[in-house]
Amino acid sequence: MSATTPELEPADTRRARGATILQVRDLAKTYGRSFLGKGGFRALDGVSLEVGRGQVFGLLGPNGAGKTTLIKVLLGLVGSYDGDARLFDLPAGHPDSRRRVGYLPEAHRLPGYLTGRQVIRLFAMMSGLDGAEADRRMARLLELVGMREAADRKVREYSKGMQQRIGIAQALVHEPELVFLDEPTDGVDPVGRASIRAIVQDLKARGVTIFINSHLLMEVELICDRVVIMVQGKILREGTIDELTPRTGSVRIELRAAPADLEQLLAGLGTGLKRDGNVFEVKLNDVELDQTIDRLRARGLGIRSLDQRRLSLEESFIDMVKKVARRTVRR
Amino acid sequence: MLDNKIFRVLLVLVCGIVACFFLVGFQKDELQVVWGLWSIRYEDVFSAFGQRMAAGSDLQGLLVQRVQSTVVETLCGSIGMIVCLSATAFFLPRMLEKGAADLVFAKPVSRFALMLSRYVSGLLFVGILAVVGTFGIWLGLLVVSGYNDPGVLWGAVTLIYLFGILHAFSCCVGVFTRSTVAAILMSVVFFMGTGCVHSSWLVKSFFQESEAADAVRAELEHSGTEETGEVVKPTAQESESPWIMRMLMTTLDSLHYALPKTSDADYLTKKLRKAVEGEPWRIVDDDSKLSVTELPEGFEIVEPSGGRLHVDASKQPIVFVARGEHGEAGRIEIARKTRIVERPDTSGKGARTRKLSTQMVADALVEHAKRAEGLVGDVAIEKTTVDGLYALAVHWTAGGQNHTVHVMTSNDWALEIATHFAVEWKPTLGGRRRGPPEPGERGVVEEQARLLRHFLGGVRIARQVDVPNPEEWYEKRFTWSAPLSSNIAFSIGSSLLFIALMLGCAWWKLRRIEF
């Protein structure tokens, strides 16, 4: 799978980055509501969100949080909701907005009796391209998703990962401005995941907005600019990766050669010192950090690296979800 | 669609059926299998099915039409429809399955267009099979058998029309249930159900009308007026039937009007075929339904004159004349006479009537022949059949002519087919030259007898004139100007409306589905 495709034209790099292309205000969706408007399962509960052009936006949440429902509302696959949802300043589900959107659904099922090439051609034509234009884009797209060799085999003969790649290709064939990827790395091997990450980075470089819904938080952490964490149909947190992964207060320092009396050297500075060979970790505030560096340098010890420890996105996510669960149980 | 495995299997099956028409030739007198490798005479084919055909019948045409009708109407129109319904019922439900629906419905194509595309795909599916089938059969018959019947091509149109109705229902069920199995089962039940409703309605209406006609006829006979056939009122019996029966009949009527007319597809095919082929030439005596389907060779029509094809043979006999070198050489007359005669009043209760039997009519004719001037030899009488109807043939020679009169009775009528051939006249049957017989050639008497047999082979006599079967009764009523219950425009219009309604319901539901 090749990540760089210099020939592939960007959707519209000239458009100003940062302009809002996706806007959601107090969005609420209840499934299975009775005729009298009572009962049912509230999948979205007052969601408000804005996504700017060119962003890679991550949507996180436990199962049943409402992530897929949010995407489906925006694509017009789910109707009769409360609140306002707009894409490209058009009502959600409007054909003109759908024309500018690419979508890779979770657990999608491509027509097994068609070849990969035929699938891409079919969906290209459904997206408004003519056959000739679809064929023109085909070779580059197959190269991009690494399916050139297998393009003429029937989809039913493909592995899960290959079907996922063709799924991505069909989502990109009409050069959309906004791409929804629902579990894009599902069933893909590590090499394939790296390639998909590269494709996303490439699309981002071209100004394409990407909306990723994934359970693989490592992927999200590596790819996304902004992340929304949803729980029980509500947005729990929204922010950049840095904002969502707070510092733990611990500093990890690697020395060229650690002295035997390190604990005595740093006595009175910070708490919870842990040592592992030449590496040690200790909780320090900013003043204590300066003093620590001064003492190490005064002893003539060389510092190889110094990291401010943060919570991983996964740790942060689990922490937030657990807090909500505890609150719910208490209620 | 061509990638669809079921479609390919069905296409192979259809091609197999078509191939049979290239391997089996329907020749003039016999069936030739694999271009003459085996030959089977038509008489043997028909007798294998327990049928005896009249001499001179167009056996080739008869067999070809029966085979065509079996293949197109029975095989394709019934079994084929169910197979095609099963093969196409998954089109919509599969599109609506999770995973497939998300991909398709997220595209900037309206749900109506997507639904319609699936409906049209189904029509194309069956359309291709129907066109390949009917065109192949027509071509096979034309090339191998030399039998050109373009009317069979209309079978494709009516098959698509019929499938259009059923497929619309299948699509509607498919959208509501999102289940292929439900769509197949309900469509098959619907197909059979509409068939049952229309068959029941047909039988009910046929008998109701027959009863009403009988009542009117009896009333007219009683009052001594002539039957006009226009007044058909419900009988007193009907209005006195139990309420549950009346309710059932009303329900049946309502269903007949409301449901699409799937059974009418066969009648539409027949009408279209007739429109293409034109009505076959035949002279018909309207009251007895006796018809002459072939002009005897070498004869011209004297009566009916002016190109008329419908006659009243009780007033003016049908007359064909053959001209010889010395004037009229042969004459064929077909006449109809009443066989109801008054009995002599012996009891003093007034005049009573009775029907003459065929034997009585023939005996009277024999007596008449015996008194003929210049009678040569005896008057002979023999038992025979004309179009399967019992007949007595009376032969005698008088006045330089060979006379043969075939006498039959049907309902209230005595039918007479009389031939008068000059004794020396030799018919030119089969386009042979005139002149003295060559060695081995048939003589005058044999040729005259052969002409007569051939002519009688083309005579048709409808039995049970007043009681045709319900299908024939409906086929005759099924016209553009008939009342709504059997009106072609209403049948097509209501079926198209049903298609629109089904697709409308499916669209309504599809718009509300949340994937």
CSV table of N, CA and C in Angstrom, one decimal, chain A residues 13-88:
chain,number,residue,atom,x,y,z
A,13,THR,N,-7.7,22.1,-2.2
A,13,THR,CA,-6.7,22.6,-1.3
A,13,THR,C,-6.8,24.2,-1.2
A,14,ARG,N,-7.4,24.8,-2.2
A,14,ARG,CA,-7.5,26.2,-2.2
A,14,ARG,C,-8.5,26.8,-1.2
A,15,ARG,N,-9.4,25.9,-0.8
A,15,ARG,CA,-10.4,26.4,0.2
A,15,ARG,C,-9.7,26.7,1.5
A,16,ALA,N,-10.1,27.7,2.2
A,16,ALA,CA,-9.5,28.1,3.4
A,16,ALA,C,-9.6,27.0,4.5
A,17,ARG,N,-8.5,26.7,5.1
A,17,ARG,CA,-8.6,25.7,6.2
A,17,ARG,C,-9.3,26.4,7.4
A,18,GLY,N,-9.9,25.6,8.2
A,18,GLY,CA,-10.5,26.2,9.5
A,18,GLY,C,-11.9,26.5,9.4
A,19,ALA,N,-12.4,26.7,8.1
A,19,ALA,CA,-13.9,27.1,8.0
A,19,ALA,C,-14.7,25.9,8.4
A,20,THR,N,-15.8,26.1,9.1
A,20,THR,CA,-16.6,25.1,9.6
A,20,THR,C,-17.4,24.4,8.5
A,21,ILE,N,-17.2,23.1,8.4
A,21,ILE,CA,-18.0,22.3,7.4
A,21,ILE,C,-19.0,21.4,8.0
A,22,LEU,N,-18.9,21.2,9.3
A,22,LEU,CA,-19.9,20.3,9.9
A,22,LEU,C,-20.3,20.9,11.2
A,23,GLN,N,-21.6,21.1,11.4
A,23,GLN,CA,-22.1,21.8,12.5
A,23,GLN,C,-23.3,21.0,13.1
A,24,VAL,N,-23.3,20.8,14.3
A,24,VAL,CA,-24.3,20.1,15.0
A,24,VAL,C,-24.8,20.8,16.2
A,25,ARG,N,-26.0,21.1,16.4
A,25,ARG,CA,-26.5,21.9,17.5
A,25,ARG,C,-27.6,21.1,18.3
A,26,ASP,N,-27.4,20.8,19.5
A,26,ASP,CA,-28.4,20.2,20.4
A,26,ASP,C,-29.1,19.0,19.7
A,27,LEU,N,-28.3,18.2,19.1
A,27,LEU,CA,-28.8,17.0,18.3
A,27,LEU,C,-29.3,15.9,19.3
A,28,ALA,N,-30.5,15.5,19.0
A,28,ALA,CA,-31.0,14.4,19.9
A,28,ALA,C,-31.8,13.4,19.0
A,29,LYS,N,-31.5,12.2,19.3
A,29,LYS,CA,-32.2,11.1,18.5
A,29,LYS,C,-32.6,10.0,19.4
A,30,THR,N,-33.9,9.6,19.3
A,30,THR,CA,-34.4,8.6,20.1
A,30,THR,C,-35.0,7.5,19.2
A,31,TYR,N,-34.5,6.3,19.4
A,31,TYR,CA,-35.0,5.1,18.6
A,31,TYR,C,-36.2,4.5,19.3
A,32,GLY,N,-37.1,4.0,18.5
A,32,GLY,CA,-38.2,3.2,19.0
A,32,GLY,C,-39.2,4.0,19.8
A,33,ARG,N,-39.3,5.3,19.5
A,33,ARG,CA,-40.3,6.2,20.2
A,33,ARG,C,-41.7,5.8,19.8
A,34,SER,N,-42.7,5.8,20.7
A,34,SER,CA,-44.0,5.5,20.3
A,34,SER,C,-44.7,6.7,19.6
A,35,PHE,N,-45.9,6.4,19.1
A,35,PHE,CA,-46.6,7.5,18.3
A,35,PHE,C,-46.8,8.7,19.1
A,36,LEU,N,-46.9,8.5,20.4
A,36,LEU,CA,-47.2,9.6,21.3
A,36,LEU,C,-45.9,10.3,21.7
A,37,GLY,N,-44.8,9.8,21.1
A,37,GLY,CA,-43.5,10.5,21.4
A,37,GLY,C,-42.9,10.0,22.8
A,38,LYS,N,-43.4,8.9,23.3
A,38,LYS,CA,-42.8,8.5,24.6
A,38,LYS,C,-42.0,7.2,24.4
A,39,GLY,N,-41.2,7.0,25.4
A,39,GLY,CA,-40.4,5.7,25.5
A,39,GLY,C,-39.2,5.8,24.5
A,40,GLY,N,-38.6,4.6,24.2
A,40,GLY,CA,-37.6,4.5,23.2
A,40,GLY,C,-36.2,4.7,23.9
A,41,PHE,N,-35.2,4.5,23.0
A,41,PHE,CA,-33.8,4.6,23.5
A,41,PHE,C,-33.2,5.8,22.9
A,42,ARG,N,-32.7,6.7,23.9
A,42,ARG,CA,-32.1,7.9,23.4
A,42,ARG,C,-30.6,7.7,23.0
A,43,ALA,N,-30.4,7.7,21.7
A,43,ALA,CA,-29.0,7.4,21.3
A,43,ALA,C,-28.2,8.7,21.2
A,44,LEU,N,-28.8,9.8,21.0
A,44,LEU,CA,-28.1,11.1,21.0
A,44,LEU,C,-28.8,12.0,21.9
A,45,ASP,N,-28.1,12.7,22.8
A,45,ASP,CA,-28.8,13.5,23.8
A,45,ASP,C,-28.2,14.9,23.9
A,46,GLY,N,-28.6,15.8,22.9
A,46,GLY,CA,-28.1,17.2,23.0
A,46,GLY,C,-26.7,17.4,22.6
A,47,VAL,N,-26.3,16.7,21.5
A,47,VAL,CA,-24.9,16.8,21.0
A,47,VAL,C,-24.7,18.1,20.2
A,48,SER,N,-23.7,18.9,20.6
A,48,SER,CA,-23.3,20.1,19.8
A,48,SER,C,-21.8,19.9,19.4
A,49,LEU,N,-21.6,20.3,18.2
A,49,LEU,CA,-20.2,20.0,17.6
A,49,LEU,C,-19.9,20.8,16.4
A,50,GLU,N,-18.7,21.2,16.3
A,50,GLU,CA,-18.3,21.9,15.0
A,50,GLU,C,-16.9,21.3,14.6
A,51,VAL,N,-16.9,21.1,13.3
A,51,VAL,CA,-15.6,20.5,12.7
A,51,VAL,C,-15.2,21.5,11.6
A,52,GLY,N,-13.9,21.9,11.7
A,52,GLY,CA,-13.4,22.8,10.7
A,52,GLY,C,-12.8,22.0,9.5
A,53,ARG,N,-12.6,22.7,8.4
A,53,ARG,CA,-12.0,22.1,7.2
A,53,ARG,C,-10.6,21.7,7.5
A,54,GLY,N,-10.2,20.5,6.9
A,54,GLY,CA,-8.8,20.1,7.0
A,54,GLY,C,-8.5,19.4,8.3
A,55,GLN,N,-9.4,19.3,9.2
A,55,GLN,CA,-9.1,18.6,10.5
A,55,GLN,C,-9.2,17.1,10.4
A,56,VAL,N,-8.5,16.4,11.2
A,56,VAL,CA,-8.7,15.0,11.4
A,56,VAL,C,-9.4,14.8,12.8
A,57,PHE,N,-10.6,14.4,12.7
A,57,PHE,CA,-11.5,14.5,13.9
A,57,PHE,C,-11.8,13.1,14.4
A,58,GLY,N,-11.5,12.8,15.6
A,58,GLY,CA,-11.7,11.5,16.2
A,58,GLY,C,-12.9,11.5,17.0
A,59,LEU,N,-13.7,10.4,16.9
A,59,LEU,CA,-14.9,10.2,17.7
A,59,LEU,C,-14.7,9.0,18.5
A,60,LEU,N,-14.7,9.2,19.8
A,60,LEU,CA,-14.5,8.0,20.7
A,60,LEU,C,-15.6,7.8,21.6
A,61,GLY,N,-15.8,6.6,22.0
A,61,GLY,CA,-16.8,6.3,23.0
A,61,GLY,C,-17.0,4.8,23.1
A,62,PRO,N,-17.6,4.4,24.2
A,62,PRO,CA,-17.9,3.0,24.4
A,62,PRO,C,-19.0,2.5,23.4
A,63,ASN,N,-19.2,1.3,23.3
A,63,ASN,CA,-20.3,0.8,22.5
A,63,ASN,C,-21.7,1.4,23.0
A,64,GLY,N,-22.5,1.8,22.0
A,64,GLY,CA,-23.8,2.4,22.4
A,64,GLY,C,-23.7,3.9,22.8
A,65,ALA,N,-22.5,4.5,22.5
A,65,ALA,CA,-22.4,5.9,23.0
A,65,ALA,C,-23.1,6.8,22.0
A,66,GLY,N,-23.4,6.4,20.8
A,66,GLY,CA,-24.1,7.2,19.8
A,66,GLY,C,-23.2,7.7,18.7
A,67,LYS,N,-22.0,7.2,18.6
A,67,LYS,CA,-21.0,7.6,17.6
A,67,LYS,C,-21.5,7.4,16.2
A,68,THR,N,-21.9,6.1,15.9
A,68,THR,CA,-22.4,5.7,14.6
A,68,THR,C,-23.7,6.5,14.3
A,69,THR,N,-24.6,6.6,15.3
A,69,THR,CA,-25.8,7.3,15.0
A,69,THR,C,-25.5,8.8,14.6
A,70,LEU,N,-24.5,9.4,15.2
A,70,LEU,CA,-24.2,10.8,14.9
A,70,LEU,C,-23.8,10.8,13.4
A,71,ILE,N,-23.0,9.9,13.0
A,71,ILE,CA,-22.5,9.9,11.6
A,71,ILE,C,-23.7,9.6,10.6
A,72,LYS,N,-24.6,8.7,11.0
A,72,LYS,CA,-25.7,8.3,10.2
A,72,LYS,C,-26.7,9.5,10.1
A,73,VAL,N,-26.8,10.3,11.1
A,73,VAL,CA,-27.7,11.4,11.1
A,73,VAL,C,-27.1,12.4,10.0
A,74,LEU,N,-25.8,12.6,10.1
A,74,LEU,CA,-25.2,13.6,9.2
A,74,LEU,C,-25.3,13.1,7.8
A,75,LEU,N,-25.3,11.8,7.5
A,75,LEU,CA,-25.4,11.3,6.2
A,75,LEU,C,-26.8,11.0,5.7
A,76,GLY,N,-27.8,11.3,6.6
A,76,GLY,CA,-29.2,11.1,6.2
A,76,GLY,C,-29.6,9.7,6.2
A,77,LEU,N,-28.8,8.8,6.8
A,77,LEU,CA,-29.3,7.4,7.0
A,77,LEU,C,-30.3,7.2,8.1
A,78,VAL,N,-30.3,8.2,9.0
A,78,VAL,CA,-31.2,8.2,10.1
A,78,VAL,C,-31.9,9.5,10.1
A,79,GLY,N,-33.2,9.5,10.2
A,79,GLY,CA,-34.0,10.7,10.1
A,79,GLY,C,-34.7,11.0,11.4
A,80,SER,N,-35.7,11.8,11.4
A,80,SER,CA,-36.6,12.2,12.5
A,80,SER,C,-35.8,12.4,13.8
A,81,TYR,N,-34.9,13.4,13.8
A,81,TYR,CA,-34.2,13.8,15.0
A,81,TYR,C,-34.6,15.2,15.4
A,82,ASP,N,-34.2,15.5,16.6
A,82,ASP,CA,-34.4,16.9,17.1
A,82,ASP,C,-33.1,17.6,17.1
A,83,GLY,N,-33.2,18.9,17.0
A,83,GLY,CA,-32.0,19.8,16.9
A,83,GLY,C,-31.6,20.0,15.5
A,84,ASP,N,-30.4,20.5,15.3
A,84,ASP,CA,-29.9,20.9,13.9
A,84,ASP,C,-28.6,20.2,13.6
A,85,ALA,N,-28.6,19.7,12.4
A,85,ALA,CA,-27.3,19.0,11.9
A,85,ALA,C,-27.1,19.5,10.5
A,86,ARG,N,-25.9,20.1,10.2
A,86,ARG,CA,-25.7,20.6,8.9
A,86,ARG,C,-24.3,20.2,8.4
A,87,LEU,N,-24.2,19.9,7.1
A,87,LEU,CA,-22.9,19.7,6.5
A,87,LEU,C,-22.8,20.6,5.3
A,88,PHE,N,-21.7,21.3,5.3
A,88,PHE,CA,-21.4,22.3,4.2
A,88,PHE,C,-22.6,23.3,4.1
